[in-house]
CSV table of C-alpha atoms and ligand atoms in Angstrom, one decimal:
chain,number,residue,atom,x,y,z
Y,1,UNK,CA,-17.2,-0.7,4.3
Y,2,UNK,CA,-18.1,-4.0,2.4
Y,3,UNK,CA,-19.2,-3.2,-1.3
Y,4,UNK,CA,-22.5,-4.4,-1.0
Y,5,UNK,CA,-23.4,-0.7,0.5
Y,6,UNK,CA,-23.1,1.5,-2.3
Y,7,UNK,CA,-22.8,4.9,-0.8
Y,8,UNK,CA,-22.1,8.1,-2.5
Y,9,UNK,CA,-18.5,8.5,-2.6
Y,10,UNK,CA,-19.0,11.7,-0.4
Y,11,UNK,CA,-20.4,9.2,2.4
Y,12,UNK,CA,-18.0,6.4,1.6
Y,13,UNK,CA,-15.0,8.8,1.6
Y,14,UNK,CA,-16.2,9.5,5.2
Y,15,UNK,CA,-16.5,6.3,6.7
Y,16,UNK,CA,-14.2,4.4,4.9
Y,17,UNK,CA,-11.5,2.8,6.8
Y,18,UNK,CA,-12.8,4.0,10.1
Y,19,UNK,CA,-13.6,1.8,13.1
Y,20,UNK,CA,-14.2,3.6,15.8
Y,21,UNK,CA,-15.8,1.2,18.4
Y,22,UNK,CA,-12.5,-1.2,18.3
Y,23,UNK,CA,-10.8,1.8,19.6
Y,24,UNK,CA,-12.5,3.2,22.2
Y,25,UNK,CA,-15.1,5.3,20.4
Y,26,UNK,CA,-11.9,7.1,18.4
Y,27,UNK,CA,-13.3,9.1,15.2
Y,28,UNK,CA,-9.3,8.5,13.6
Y,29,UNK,CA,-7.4,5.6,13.5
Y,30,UNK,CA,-5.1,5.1,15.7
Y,31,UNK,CA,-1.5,5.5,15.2
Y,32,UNK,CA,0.3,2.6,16.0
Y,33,UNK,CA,4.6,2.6,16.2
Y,34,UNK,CA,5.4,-0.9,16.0
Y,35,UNK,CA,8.9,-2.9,15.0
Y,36,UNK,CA,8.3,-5.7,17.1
Y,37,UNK,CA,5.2,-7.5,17.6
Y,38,UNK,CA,4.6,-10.1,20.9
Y,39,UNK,CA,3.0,-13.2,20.8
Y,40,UNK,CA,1.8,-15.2,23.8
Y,41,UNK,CA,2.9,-18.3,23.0
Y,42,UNK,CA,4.9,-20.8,20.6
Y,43,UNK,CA,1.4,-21.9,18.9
Y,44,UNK,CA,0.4,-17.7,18.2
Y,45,UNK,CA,4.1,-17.3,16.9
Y,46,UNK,CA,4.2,-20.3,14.6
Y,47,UNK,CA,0.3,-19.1,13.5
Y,48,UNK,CA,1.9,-15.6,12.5
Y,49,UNK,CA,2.5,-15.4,8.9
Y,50,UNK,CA,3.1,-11.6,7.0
Y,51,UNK,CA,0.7,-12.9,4.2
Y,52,UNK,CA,-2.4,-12.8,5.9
Y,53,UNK,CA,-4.4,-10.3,5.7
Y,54,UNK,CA,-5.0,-7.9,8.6
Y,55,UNK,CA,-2.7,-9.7,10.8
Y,56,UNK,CA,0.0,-7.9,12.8
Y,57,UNK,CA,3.4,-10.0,12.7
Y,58,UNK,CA,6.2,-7.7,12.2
Y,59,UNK,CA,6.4,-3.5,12.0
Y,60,UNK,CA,7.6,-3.9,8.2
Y,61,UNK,CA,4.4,-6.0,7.3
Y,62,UNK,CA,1.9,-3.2,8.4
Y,63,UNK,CA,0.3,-2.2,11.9
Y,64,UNK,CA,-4.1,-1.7,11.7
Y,65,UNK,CA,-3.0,2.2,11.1
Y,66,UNK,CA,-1.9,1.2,7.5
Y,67,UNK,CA,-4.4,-1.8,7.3
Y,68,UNK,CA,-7.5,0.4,7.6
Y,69,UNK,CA,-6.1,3.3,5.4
Y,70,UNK,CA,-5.6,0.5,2.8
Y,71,UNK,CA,-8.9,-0.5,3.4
Y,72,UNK,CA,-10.3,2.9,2.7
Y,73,UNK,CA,-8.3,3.3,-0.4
Y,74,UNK,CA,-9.6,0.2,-1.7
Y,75,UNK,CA,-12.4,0.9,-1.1
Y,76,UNK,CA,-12.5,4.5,-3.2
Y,77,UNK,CA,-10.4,2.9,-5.9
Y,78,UNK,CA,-13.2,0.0,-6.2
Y,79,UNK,CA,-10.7,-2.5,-5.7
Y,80,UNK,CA,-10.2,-5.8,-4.0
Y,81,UNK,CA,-7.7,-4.5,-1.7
Y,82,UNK,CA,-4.6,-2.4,-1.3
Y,83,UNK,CA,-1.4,-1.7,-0.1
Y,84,UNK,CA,0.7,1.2,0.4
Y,85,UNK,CA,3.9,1.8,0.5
Y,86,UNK,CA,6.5,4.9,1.3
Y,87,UNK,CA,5.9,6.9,-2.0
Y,88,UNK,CA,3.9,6.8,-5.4
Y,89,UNK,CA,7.5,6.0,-7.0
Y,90,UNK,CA,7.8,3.1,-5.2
Y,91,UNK,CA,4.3,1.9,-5.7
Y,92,UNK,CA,5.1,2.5,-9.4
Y,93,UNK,CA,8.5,0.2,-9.3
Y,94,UNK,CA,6.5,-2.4,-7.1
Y,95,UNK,CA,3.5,-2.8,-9.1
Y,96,UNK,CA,6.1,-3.3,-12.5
Y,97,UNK,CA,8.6,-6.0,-10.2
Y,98,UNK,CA,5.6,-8.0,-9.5
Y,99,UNK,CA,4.9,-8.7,-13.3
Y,100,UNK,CA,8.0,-8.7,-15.1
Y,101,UNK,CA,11.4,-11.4,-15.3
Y,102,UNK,CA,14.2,-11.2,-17.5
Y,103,UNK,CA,13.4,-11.3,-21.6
Y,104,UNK,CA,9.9,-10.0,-20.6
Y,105,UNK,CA,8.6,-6.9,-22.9
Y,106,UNK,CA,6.8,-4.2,-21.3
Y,107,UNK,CA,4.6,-1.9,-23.4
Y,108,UNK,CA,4.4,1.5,-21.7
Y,109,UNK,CA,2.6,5.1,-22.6
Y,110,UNK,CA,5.4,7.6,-23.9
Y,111,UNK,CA,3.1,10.3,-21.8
Y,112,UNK,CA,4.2,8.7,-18.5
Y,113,UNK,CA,5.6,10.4,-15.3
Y,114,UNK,CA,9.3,10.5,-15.7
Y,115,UNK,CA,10.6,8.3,-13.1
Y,116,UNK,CA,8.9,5.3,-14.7
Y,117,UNK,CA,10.4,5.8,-17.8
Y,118,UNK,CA,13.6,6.1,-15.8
Y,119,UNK,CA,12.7,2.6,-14.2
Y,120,UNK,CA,12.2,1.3,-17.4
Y,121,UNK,CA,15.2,2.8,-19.3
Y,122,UNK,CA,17.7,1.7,-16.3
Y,123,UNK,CA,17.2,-0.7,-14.2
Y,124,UNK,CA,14.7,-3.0,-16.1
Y,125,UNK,CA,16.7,-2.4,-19.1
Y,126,UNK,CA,19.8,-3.7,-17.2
Y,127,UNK,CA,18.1,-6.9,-16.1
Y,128,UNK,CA,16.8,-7.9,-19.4
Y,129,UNK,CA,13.4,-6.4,-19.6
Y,130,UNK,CA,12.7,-4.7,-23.0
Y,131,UNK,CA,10.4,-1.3,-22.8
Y,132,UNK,CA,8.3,-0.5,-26.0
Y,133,UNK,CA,7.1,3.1,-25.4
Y,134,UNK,CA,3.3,3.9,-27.4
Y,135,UNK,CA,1.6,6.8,-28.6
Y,136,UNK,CA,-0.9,7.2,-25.3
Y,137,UNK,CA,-4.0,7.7,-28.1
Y,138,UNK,CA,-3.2,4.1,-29.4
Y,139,UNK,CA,-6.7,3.0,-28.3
Y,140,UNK,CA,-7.4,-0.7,-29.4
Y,141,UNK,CA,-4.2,-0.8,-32.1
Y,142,UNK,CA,-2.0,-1.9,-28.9
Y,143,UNK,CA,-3.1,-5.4,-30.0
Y,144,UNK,CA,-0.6,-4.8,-33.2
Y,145,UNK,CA,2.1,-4.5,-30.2
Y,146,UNK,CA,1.3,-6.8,-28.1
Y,147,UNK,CA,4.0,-9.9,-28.6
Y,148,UNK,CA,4.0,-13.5,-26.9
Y,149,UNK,CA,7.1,-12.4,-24.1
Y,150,UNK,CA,4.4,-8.8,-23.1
Y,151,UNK,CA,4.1,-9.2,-19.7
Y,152,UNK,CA,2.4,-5.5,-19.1
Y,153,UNK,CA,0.7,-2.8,-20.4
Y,154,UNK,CA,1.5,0.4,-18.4
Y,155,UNK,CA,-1.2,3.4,-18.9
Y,156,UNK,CA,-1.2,6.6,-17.5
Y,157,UNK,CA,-4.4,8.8,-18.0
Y,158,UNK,CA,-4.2,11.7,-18.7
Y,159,UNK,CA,-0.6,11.6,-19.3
Y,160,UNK,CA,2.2,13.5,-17.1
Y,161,UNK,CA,2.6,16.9,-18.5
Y,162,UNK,CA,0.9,16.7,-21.7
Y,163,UNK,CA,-2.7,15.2,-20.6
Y,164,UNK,CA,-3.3,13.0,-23.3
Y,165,UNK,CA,-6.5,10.6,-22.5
Y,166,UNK,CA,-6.0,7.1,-23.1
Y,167,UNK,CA,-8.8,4.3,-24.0
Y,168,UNK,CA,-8.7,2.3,-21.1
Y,169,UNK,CA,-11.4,0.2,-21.9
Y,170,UNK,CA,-10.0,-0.3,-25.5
Y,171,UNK,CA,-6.5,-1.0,-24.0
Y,172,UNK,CA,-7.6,-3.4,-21.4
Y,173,UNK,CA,-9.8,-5.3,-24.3
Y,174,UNK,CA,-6.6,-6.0,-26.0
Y,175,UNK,CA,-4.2,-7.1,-23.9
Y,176,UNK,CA,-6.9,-9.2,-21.8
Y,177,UNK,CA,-7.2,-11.0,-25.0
Y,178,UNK,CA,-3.9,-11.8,-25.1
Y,179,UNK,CA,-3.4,-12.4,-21.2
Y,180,UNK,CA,-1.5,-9.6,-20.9
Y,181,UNK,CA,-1.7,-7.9,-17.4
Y,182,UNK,CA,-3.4,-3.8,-17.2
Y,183,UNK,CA,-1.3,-1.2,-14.7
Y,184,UNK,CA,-2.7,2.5,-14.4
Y,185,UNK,CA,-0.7,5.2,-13.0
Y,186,UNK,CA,-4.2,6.7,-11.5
Y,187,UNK,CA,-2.9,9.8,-9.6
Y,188,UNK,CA,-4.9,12.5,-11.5
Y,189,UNK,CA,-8.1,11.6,-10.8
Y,190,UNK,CA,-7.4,10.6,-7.3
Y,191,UNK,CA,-9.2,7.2,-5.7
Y,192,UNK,CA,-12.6,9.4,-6.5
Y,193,UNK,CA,-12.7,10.7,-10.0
Y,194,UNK,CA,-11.9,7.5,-12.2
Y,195,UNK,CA,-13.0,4.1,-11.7
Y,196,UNK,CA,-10.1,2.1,-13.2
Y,197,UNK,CA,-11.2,-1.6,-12.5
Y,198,UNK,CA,-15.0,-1.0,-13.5
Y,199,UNK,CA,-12.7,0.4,-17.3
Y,200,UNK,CA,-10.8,-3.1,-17.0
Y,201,UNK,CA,-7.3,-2.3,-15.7
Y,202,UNK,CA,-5.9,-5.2,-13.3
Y,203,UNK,CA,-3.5,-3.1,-11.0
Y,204,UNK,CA,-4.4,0.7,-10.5
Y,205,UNK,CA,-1.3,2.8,-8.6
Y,206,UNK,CA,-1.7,6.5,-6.7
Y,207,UNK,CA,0.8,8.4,-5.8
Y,208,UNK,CA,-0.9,9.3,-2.8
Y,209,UNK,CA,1.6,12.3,-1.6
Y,210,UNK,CA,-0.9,14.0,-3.8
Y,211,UNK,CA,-4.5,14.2,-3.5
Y,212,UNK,CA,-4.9,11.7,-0.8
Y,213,UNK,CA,-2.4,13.2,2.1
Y,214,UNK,CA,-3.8,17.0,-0.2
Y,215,UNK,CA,-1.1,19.1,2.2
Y,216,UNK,CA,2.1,19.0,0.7
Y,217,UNK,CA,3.6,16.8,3.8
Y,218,UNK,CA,3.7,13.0,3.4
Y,219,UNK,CA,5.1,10.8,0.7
Y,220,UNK,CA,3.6,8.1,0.4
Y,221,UNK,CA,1.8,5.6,-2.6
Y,222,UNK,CA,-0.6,2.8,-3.3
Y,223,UNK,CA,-1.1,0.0,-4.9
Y,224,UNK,CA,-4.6,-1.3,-5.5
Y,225,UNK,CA,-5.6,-4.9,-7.7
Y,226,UNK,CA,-8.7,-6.0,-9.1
Y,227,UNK,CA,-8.1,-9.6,-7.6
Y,228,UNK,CA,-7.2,-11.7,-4.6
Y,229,UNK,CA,-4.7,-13.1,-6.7
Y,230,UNK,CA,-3.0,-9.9,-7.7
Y,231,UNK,CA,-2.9,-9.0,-4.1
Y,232,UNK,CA,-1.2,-11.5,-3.4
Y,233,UNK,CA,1.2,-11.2,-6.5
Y,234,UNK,CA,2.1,-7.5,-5.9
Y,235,UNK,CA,2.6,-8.0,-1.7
Y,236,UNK,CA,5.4,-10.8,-2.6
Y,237,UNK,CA,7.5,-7.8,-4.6
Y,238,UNK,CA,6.6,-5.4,-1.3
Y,239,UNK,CA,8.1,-7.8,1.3
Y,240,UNK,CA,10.9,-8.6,-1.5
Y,241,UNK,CA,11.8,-4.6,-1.4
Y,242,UNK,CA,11.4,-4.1,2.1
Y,243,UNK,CA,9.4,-1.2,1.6
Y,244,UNK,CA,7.6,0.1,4.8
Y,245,UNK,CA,5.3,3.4,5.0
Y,246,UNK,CA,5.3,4.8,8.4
Y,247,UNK,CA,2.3,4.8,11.0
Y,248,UNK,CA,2.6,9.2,11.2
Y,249,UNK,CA,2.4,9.0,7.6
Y,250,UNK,CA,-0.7,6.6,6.9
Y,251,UNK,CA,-2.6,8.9,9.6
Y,252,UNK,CA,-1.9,11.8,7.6
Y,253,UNK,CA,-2.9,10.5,4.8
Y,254,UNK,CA,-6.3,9.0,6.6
Y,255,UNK,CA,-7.5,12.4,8.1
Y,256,UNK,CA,-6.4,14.4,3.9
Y,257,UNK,CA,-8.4,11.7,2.3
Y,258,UNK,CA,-11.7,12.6,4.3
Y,259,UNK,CA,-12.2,16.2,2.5
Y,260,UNK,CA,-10.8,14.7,-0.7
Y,261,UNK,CA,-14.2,15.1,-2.2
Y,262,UNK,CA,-14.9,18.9,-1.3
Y,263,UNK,CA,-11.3,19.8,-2.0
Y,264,UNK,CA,-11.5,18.4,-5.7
Y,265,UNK,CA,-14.8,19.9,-6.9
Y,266,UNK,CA,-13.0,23.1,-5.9
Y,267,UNK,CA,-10.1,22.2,-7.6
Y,268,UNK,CA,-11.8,21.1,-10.7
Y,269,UNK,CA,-14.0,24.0,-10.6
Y,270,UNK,CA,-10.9,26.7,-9.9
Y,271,UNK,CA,-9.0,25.0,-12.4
Y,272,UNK,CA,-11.5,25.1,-15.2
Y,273,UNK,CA,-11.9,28.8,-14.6
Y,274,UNK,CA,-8.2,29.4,-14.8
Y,275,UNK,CA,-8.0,27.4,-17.8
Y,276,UNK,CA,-10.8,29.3,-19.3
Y,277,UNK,CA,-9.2,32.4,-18.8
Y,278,UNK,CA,-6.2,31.1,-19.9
Y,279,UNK,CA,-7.7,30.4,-23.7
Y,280,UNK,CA,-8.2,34.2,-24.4
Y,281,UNK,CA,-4.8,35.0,-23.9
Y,282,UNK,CA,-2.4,36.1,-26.6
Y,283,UNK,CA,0.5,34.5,-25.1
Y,284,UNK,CA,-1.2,31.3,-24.5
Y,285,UNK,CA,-0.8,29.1,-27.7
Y,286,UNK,CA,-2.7,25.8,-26.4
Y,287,UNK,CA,-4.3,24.8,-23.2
Y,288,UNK,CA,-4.1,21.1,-22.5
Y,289,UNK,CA,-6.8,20.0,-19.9
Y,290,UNK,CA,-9.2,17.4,-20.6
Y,291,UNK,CA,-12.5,18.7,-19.3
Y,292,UNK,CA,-12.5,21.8,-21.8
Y,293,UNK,CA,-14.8,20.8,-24.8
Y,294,UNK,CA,-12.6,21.4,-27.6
Y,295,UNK,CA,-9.7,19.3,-26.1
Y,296,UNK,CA,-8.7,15.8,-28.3
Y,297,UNK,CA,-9.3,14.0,-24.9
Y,298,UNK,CA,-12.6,15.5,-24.1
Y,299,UNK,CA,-15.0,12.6,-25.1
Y,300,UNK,CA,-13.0,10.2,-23.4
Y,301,UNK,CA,-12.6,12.0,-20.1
Y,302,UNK,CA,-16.5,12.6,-20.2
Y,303,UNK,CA,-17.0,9.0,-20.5
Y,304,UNK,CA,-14.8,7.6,-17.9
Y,305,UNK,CA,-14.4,10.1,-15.1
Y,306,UNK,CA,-16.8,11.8,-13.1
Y,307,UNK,CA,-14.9,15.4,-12.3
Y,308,UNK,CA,-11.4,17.0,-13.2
Y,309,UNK,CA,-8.4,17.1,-10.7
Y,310,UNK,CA,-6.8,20.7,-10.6
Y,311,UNK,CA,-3.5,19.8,-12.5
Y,312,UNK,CA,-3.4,20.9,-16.6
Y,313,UNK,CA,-1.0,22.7,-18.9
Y,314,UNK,CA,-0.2,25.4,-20.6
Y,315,UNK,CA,1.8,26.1,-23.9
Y,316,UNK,CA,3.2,29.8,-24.4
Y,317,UNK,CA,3.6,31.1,-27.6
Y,318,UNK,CA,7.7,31.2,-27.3
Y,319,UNK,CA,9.7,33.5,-25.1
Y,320,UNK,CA,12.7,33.9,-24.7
Y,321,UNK,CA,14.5,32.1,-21.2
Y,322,UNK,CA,14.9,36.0,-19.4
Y,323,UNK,CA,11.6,36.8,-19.7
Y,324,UNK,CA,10.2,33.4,-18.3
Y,325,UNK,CA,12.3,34.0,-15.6
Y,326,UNK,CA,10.9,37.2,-14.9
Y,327,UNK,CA,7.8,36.3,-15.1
Y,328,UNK,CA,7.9,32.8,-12.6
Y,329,UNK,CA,10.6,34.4,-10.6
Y,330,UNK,CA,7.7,37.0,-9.2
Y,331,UNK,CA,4.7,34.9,-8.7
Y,332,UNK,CA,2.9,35.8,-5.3
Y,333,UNK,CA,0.7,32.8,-5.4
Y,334,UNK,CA,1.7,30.2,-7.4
Y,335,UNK,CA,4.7,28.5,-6.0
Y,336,UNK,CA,7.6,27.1,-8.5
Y,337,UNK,CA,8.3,23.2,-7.5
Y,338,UNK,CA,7.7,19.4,-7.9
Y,339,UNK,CA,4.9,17.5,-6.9
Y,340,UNK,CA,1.0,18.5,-6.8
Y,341,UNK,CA,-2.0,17.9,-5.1
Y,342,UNK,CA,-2.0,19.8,-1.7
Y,343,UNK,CA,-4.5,22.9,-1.0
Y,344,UNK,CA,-1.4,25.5,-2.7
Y,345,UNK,CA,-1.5,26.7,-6.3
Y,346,UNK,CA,2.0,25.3,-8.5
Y,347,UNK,CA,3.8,26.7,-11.8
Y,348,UNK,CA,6.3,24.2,-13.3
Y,349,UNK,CA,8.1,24.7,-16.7
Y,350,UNK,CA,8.7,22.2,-18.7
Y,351,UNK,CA,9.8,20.5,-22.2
Y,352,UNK,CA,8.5,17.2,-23.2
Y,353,UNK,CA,10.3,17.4,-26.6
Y,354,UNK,CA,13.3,15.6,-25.4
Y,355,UNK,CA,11.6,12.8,-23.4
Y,356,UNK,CA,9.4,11.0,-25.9
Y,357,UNK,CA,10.2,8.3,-28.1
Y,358,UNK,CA,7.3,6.8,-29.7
Y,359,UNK,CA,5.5,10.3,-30.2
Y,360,UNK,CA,6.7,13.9,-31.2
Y,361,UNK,CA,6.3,16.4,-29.1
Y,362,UNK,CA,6.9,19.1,-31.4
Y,363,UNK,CA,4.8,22.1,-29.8
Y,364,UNK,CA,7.3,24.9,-30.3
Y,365,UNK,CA,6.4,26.9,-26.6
Y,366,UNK,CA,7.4,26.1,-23.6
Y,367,UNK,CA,5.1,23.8,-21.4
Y,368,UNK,CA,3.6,24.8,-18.2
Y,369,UNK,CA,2.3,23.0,-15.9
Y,370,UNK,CA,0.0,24.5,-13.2
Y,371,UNK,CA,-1.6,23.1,-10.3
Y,372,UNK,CA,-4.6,25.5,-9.3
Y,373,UNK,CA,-5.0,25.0,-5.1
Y,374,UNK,CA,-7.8,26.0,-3.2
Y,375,UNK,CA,-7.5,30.3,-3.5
Y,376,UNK,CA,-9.9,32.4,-4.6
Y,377,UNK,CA,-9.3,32.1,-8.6
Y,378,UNK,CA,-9.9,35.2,-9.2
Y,379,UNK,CA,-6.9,35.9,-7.6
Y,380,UNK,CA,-4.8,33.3,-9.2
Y,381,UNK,CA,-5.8,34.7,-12.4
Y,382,UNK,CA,-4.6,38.6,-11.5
Y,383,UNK,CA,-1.2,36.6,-9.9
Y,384,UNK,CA,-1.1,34.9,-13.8
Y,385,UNK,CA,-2.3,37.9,-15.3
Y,386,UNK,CA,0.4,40.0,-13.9
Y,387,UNK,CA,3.2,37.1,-14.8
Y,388,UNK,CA,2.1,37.6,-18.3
Y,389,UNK,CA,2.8,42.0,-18.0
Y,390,UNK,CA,6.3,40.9,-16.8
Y,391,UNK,CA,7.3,39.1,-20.1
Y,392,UNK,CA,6.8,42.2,-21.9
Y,393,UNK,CA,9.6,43.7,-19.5
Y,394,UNK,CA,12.2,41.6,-19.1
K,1,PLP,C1,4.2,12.5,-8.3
K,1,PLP,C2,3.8,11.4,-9.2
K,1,PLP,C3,4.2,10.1,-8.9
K,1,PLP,C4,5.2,9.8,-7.8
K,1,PLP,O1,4.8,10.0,-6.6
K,1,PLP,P1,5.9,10.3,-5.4
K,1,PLP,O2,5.1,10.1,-4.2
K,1,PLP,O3,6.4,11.7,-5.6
K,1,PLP,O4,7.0,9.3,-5.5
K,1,PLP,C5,3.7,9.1,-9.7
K,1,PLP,N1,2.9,9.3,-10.7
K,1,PLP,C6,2.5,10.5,-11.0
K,1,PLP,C7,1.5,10.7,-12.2
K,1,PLP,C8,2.9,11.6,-10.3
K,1,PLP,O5,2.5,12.8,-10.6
């Protein structure tokens, strides 16, 4: 849908990405397998180049079944355009390739999803590329980090585990003024709930294996820029990596997306209750979920997002390892693994204190991360309810 329609997102969610008449009146896109493309003739084959947009050249650079869910996507995200790729890690290591060389400094938030750290500490390290971590509440000060050799701010907002908010606009601000490139790790609030380019971030990544696909089946990730130019900047790194997301997989992602809007209002609502319920607890020392009204995040969530996803923490006053075991070990509901965003509630321990760097995470509880699905609260809360009984038995 071209921008100068602006729809609801509800609507636009809907239609995006969709064009049913080019294929026979189809509502879905098609899926189309394809390694080798034909052409008709020397002139067609000499025309085909992987850089232009749309076109089909080769399986690797993209058949219409990824082109129109990237379309979509962009669409959401408010973007110029988009591509995707076979997993929100490998959107993440993409987006960073296409901006850094050796004796580059990279500034990133010390809240970030693991693996990016992991990129950084590893295999950027080893080619030269020096990682500054920051405290993710650093607002406007990341000018006072910023050196001539930054290639990158990396954000992430709320951050991984701990759901600190950042100032995006405040960031951006600051490193535009010193020409210093913007990257959000966007996954929380899904293509729907934050508008990262209107906030002034250049490059906005999803790891769409969560809220976009919303079933717990696909991996897959995105990678949407601001500009023509940053397109065109990030796609180089793609077809440098060889990275290729499969046709099955950008259909299930195109048919999740479309009840992406109903399925996070539930989610925002369930999870609000849950975390509610949570703060009268006894063995709940902190809840750590932007949306509540007393959290440090709250004003800053209120201003740039329009909903809550249904991912937050939890810290427990402490316990000791057998009775935490006891209690996840006998969940009904919630289930006890990585990854988020499909219509099934998630419990995940977890301990920040060793990961950070630039911050202290000194919260003496362990963290837990829950992902509240699309069941009846109510029900979520007697399954967590009942978790809590069994501590006092193990
Ligand atoms: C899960 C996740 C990713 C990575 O996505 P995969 O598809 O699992 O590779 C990236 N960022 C955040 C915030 C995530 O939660």
């Amino acid at each position: 849908m071209s921008p100068k329609s602006p729809k609801h997102t509800e609507t636009r969610l809907v239609h995006a990405g969709r064009r049913s008449s080019q294929y026979h009146g189809v509502v879905n896109p098609p899926v189309f397998h394809a390694s080798t493309i034909l052409f008709d003739s020397l002139a067609e084959l000499e025309k085909a180049g992987a850089s232009k947009p749309g076109k089909v050249t080769y399986g690797r650079h993209g058949t219409p079944t990824r082109f129109l869910l990237e379309e979509a996507v962009a669409d959401l995200e408010g973007g110029y355009g988009t591509l995707c790729v076979s997993s929100g890690a490998a959107a993440i290591t993409n987006a960073i390739l296409a901006y850094v060389k050796p004796g580059d400094h990279i500034l990133v938030t010390d809240s970030t999803y693991f693996p990016t750290r992991n990129l950084c500490n590893t295999f950027l390290k080893k080619f030269g590329i020096e990682t500054e971590y920051y405290d993710p509440t650093i607002g406007g000060d990341i000018a006072g980090l910023i050196r001539d050799n930054t290639a990158l701010v990396w954000c992430e907002s709320p951050g991984s585990l701990t759901f600190e908010m950042q100032d995006i606009p405040a960031i951006s601000n600051a490193a535009h003024a010193r020409g210093v490139k913007v990257l959000l790790d966007n996954t929380w609030a899904s293509p729907i709930l934050c508008r990262p380019f209107e906030l002034g971030v250049d490059v906005s990544v999803q790891a769409g294996t969560k809220y976009i696909v919303g079933h717990s089946d696909v991996m897959l990730g995105s990678i949407t820029t601001k500009t023509e130019e940053d397109l065109l900047t990030v796609k180089k790194q793609i077809l440098i990596a060889g990275d290729a997301v499969g046709p099955d997989d950008c259909y299930l992602a195109q048919r999740g997306m479309r009840t992406l809007a109903v399925r996070l209002k539930q989610h925002h609502e369930s999870g609000l209750k849950v975390a509610n319920w949570l703060l009268t607890r006894p063995e709940v020392k902190r809840v750590l979920h932007p949306a509540l009204p007393d959290d440090p995040g709250h004003a800053i969530w209120k201003r740039d997002f329009s909903g809550a996803s249904g991912l937050f923490s939890f810290v427990m006053e402490p316990v000791e390892k057998p009775q935490l075991a006891n209690m996840l070990d006998n969940m009904e509901l919630f289930g006890m693994g990585f990854s988020w965003g499909g219509f099934e509630s998630l419990i995940l321990p977890s301990d920040p204190t060793k990961i950070r760097t630039a911050t202290k995470w000194d919260e003496n509880g362990i963290l837990i991360r829950l992902h509240i699905g699309l069941e009846d609260p109510d029900d979520l809360i007697a399954d967590l309810d009942a978790g809590f009984e069994r501590l006092k038995t193990a």
